[in-house]
XYZ file of C-alpha atoms in Angstrom:
180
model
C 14.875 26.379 -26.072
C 13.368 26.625 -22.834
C 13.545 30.304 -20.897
C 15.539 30.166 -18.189
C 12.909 31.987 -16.151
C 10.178 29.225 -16.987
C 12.637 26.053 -15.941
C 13.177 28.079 -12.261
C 9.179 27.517 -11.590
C 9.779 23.833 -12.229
C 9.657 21.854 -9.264
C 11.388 18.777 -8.366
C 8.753 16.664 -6.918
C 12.125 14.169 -5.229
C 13.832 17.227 -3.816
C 10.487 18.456 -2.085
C 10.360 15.020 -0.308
C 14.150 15.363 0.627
C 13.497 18.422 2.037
C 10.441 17.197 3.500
C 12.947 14.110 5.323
C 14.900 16.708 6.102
C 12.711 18.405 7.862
C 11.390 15.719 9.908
C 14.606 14.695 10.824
C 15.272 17.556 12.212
C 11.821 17.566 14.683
C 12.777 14.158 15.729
C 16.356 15.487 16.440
C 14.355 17.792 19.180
C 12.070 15.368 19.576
C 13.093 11.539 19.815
C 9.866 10.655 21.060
C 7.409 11.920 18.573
C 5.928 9.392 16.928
C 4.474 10.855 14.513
C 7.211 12.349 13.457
C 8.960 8.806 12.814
C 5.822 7.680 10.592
C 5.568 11.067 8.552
C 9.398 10.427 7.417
C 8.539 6.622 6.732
C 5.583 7.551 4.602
C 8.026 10.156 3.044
C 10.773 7.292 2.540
C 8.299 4.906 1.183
C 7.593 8.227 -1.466
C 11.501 7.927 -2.053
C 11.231 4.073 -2.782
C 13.469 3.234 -0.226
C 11.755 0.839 1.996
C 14.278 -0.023 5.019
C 14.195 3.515 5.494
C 10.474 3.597 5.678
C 10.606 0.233 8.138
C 13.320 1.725 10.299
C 10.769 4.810 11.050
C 7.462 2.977 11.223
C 8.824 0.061 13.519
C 9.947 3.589 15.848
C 6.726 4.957 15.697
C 4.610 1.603 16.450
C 7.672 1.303 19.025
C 6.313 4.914 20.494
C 2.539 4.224 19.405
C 1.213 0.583 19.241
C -2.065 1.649 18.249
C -1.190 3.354 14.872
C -3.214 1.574 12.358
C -1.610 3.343 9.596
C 1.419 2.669 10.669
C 1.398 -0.944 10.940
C -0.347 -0.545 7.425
C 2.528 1.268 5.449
C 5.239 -0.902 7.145
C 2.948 -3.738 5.022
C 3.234 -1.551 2.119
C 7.112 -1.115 2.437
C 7.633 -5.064 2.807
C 5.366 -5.689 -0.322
C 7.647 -3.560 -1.979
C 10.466 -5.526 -0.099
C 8.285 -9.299 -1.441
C 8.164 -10.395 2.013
C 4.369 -11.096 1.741
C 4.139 -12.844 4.769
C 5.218 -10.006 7.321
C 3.166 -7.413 5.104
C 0.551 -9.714 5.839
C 1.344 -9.648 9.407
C 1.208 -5.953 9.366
C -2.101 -5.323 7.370
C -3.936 -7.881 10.054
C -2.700 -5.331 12.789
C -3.672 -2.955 10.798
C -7.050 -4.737 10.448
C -7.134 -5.220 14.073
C -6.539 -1.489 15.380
C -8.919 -0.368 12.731
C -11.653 -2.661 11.143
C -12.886 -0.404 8.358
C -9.559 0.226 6.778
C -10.414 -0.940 3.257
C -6.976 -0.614 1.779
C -5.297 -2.690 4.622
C -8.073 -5.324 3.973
C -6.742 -4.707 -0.137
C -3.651 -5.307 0.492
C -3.807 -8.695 2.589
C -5.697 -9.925 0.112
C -3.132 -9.167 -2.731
C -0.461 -10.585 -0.606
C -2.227 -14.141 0.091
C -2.819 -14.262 -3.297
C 0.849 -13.906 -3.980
C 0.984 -16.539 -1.563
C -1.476 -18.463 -3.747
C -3.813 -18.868 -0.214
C -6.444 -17.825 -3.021
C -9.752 -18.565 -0.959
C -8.253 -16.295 1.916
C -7.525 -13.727 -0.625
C -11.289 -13.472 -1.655
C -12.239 -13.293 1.919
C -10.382 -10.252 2.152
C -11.190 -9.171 -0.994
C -15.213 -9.323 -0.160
C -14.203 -7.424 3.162
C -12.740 -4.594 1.297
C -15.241 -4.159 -1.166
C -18.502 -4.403 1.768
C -16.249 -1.392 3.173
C -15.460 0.051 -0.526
C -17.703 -0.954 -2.879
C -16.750 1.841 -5.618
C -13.037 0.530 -4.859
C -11.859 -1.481 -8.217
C -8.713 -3.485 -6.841
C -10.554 -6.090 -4.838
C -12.679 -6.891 -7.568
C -9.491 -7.289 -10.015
C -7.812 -9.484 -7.111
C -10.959 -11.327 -6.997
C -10.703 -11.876 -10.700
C -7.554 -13.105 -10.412
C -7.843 -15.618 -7.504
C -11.125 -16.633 -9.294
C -9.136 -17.460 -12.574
C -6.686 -19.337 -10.189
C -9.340 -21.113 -8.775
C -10.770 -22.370 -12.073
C -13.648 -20.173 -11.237
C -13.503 -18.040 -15.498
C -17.040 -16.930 -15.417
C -17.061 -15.315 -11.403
C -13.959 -14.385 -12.631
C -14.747 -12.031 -15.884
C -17.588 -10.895 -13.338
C -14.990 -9.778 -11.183
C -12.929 -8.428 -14.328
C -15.440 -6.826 -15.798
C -16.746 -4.794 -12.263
C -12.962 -3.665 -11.565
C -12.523 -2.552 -15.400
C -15.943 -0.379 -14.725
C -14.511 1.120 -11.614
C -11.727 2.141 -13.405
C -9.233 -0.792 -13.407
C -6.745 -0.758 -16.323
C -8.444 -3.826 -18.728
C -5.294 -4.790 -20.564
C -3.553 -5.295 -17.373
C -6.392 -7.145 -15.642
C -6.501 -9.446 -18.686
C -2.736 -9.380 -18.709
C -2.399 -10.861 -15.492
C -5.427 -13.010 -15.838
C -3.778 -15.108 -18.412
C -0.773 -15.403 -15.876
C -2.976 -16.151 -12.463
């Protein structure tokens, strides 16, 4: 049986965001113009899973501050989670555009073309993400898996076998190799 005492220090990591929301809700009650305010909460709603949230509060804060890479960015994120690959592509190319060294964004596109199947474009991307990341093990597994798509098996097990080294789960990669 668990003291009573030791189950009070236990914190509940989704009622720390709530009160987090919360929070920011209540600064952009004060303050309907504060942008950053709006994408805080949306990062904090994509935490929650709950991506229309997270849209409704980034598409305020690009409305309040066009030149927030990492807003434009997450909003991607949130329609990923949403499958609408095409407007997350949208927003990681403004992303891309406001900031040209933002690896992740670069990540990202190229994991949504290839769920697109636009395979060559998602090694473009891929290449881009790795000359800003090289220690960065994703575009190496997406490049392994547009290779394999492409009919390309041994750049692709080169690919595999740099994003296992970098840290890339290897029964996954080989999982979704034999799907790609």
């Amino acid at each position: 049986m668990v003291d009573q005492e030791q189950n009070d220090d236990v914190v509940d990591p989704v009622a720390m965001l709530q009160d987090s929301v919360e929070q920011l809700t209540s600064q952009i009650k004060k303050n309907p113009e504060d942008a950053e305010s709006y994408y805080h909460r949306g990062v904090l709603f994509g935490q929650l899973v709950d991506p229309q949230s997270a849209i409704q509060d980034f598409d305020r804060a690009i409305s309040l501050d066009r030149d927030n890479a990492e807003a434009y960015y997450n909003r991607g994120l949130a329609y990923v989670h949403l499958k609408d690959q095409i407007t997350a592509i949208e927003d990681f190319t403004a992303a891309v555009n406001l900031n040209s060294n933002h690896a992740d964004a670069y990540n990202n596109r190229a994991a949504a073309l290839f769920e697109l199947g636009r395979f060559e474009q998602a090694l473009a991307d891929a290449d881009i993400a790795i000359g800003l990341r090289p220690d960065f093990a994703s575009p190496y597994a997406i490049r392994a898996l547009a290779n394999t798509s492409l009919g390309r098996s041994k750049d692709a097990v080169v690919n595999a076998e740099k994003a296992e080294e970098l840290g890339f789960d290897r029964q996954m990669l080989r999982h979704f190799m034999l799907q790609a």
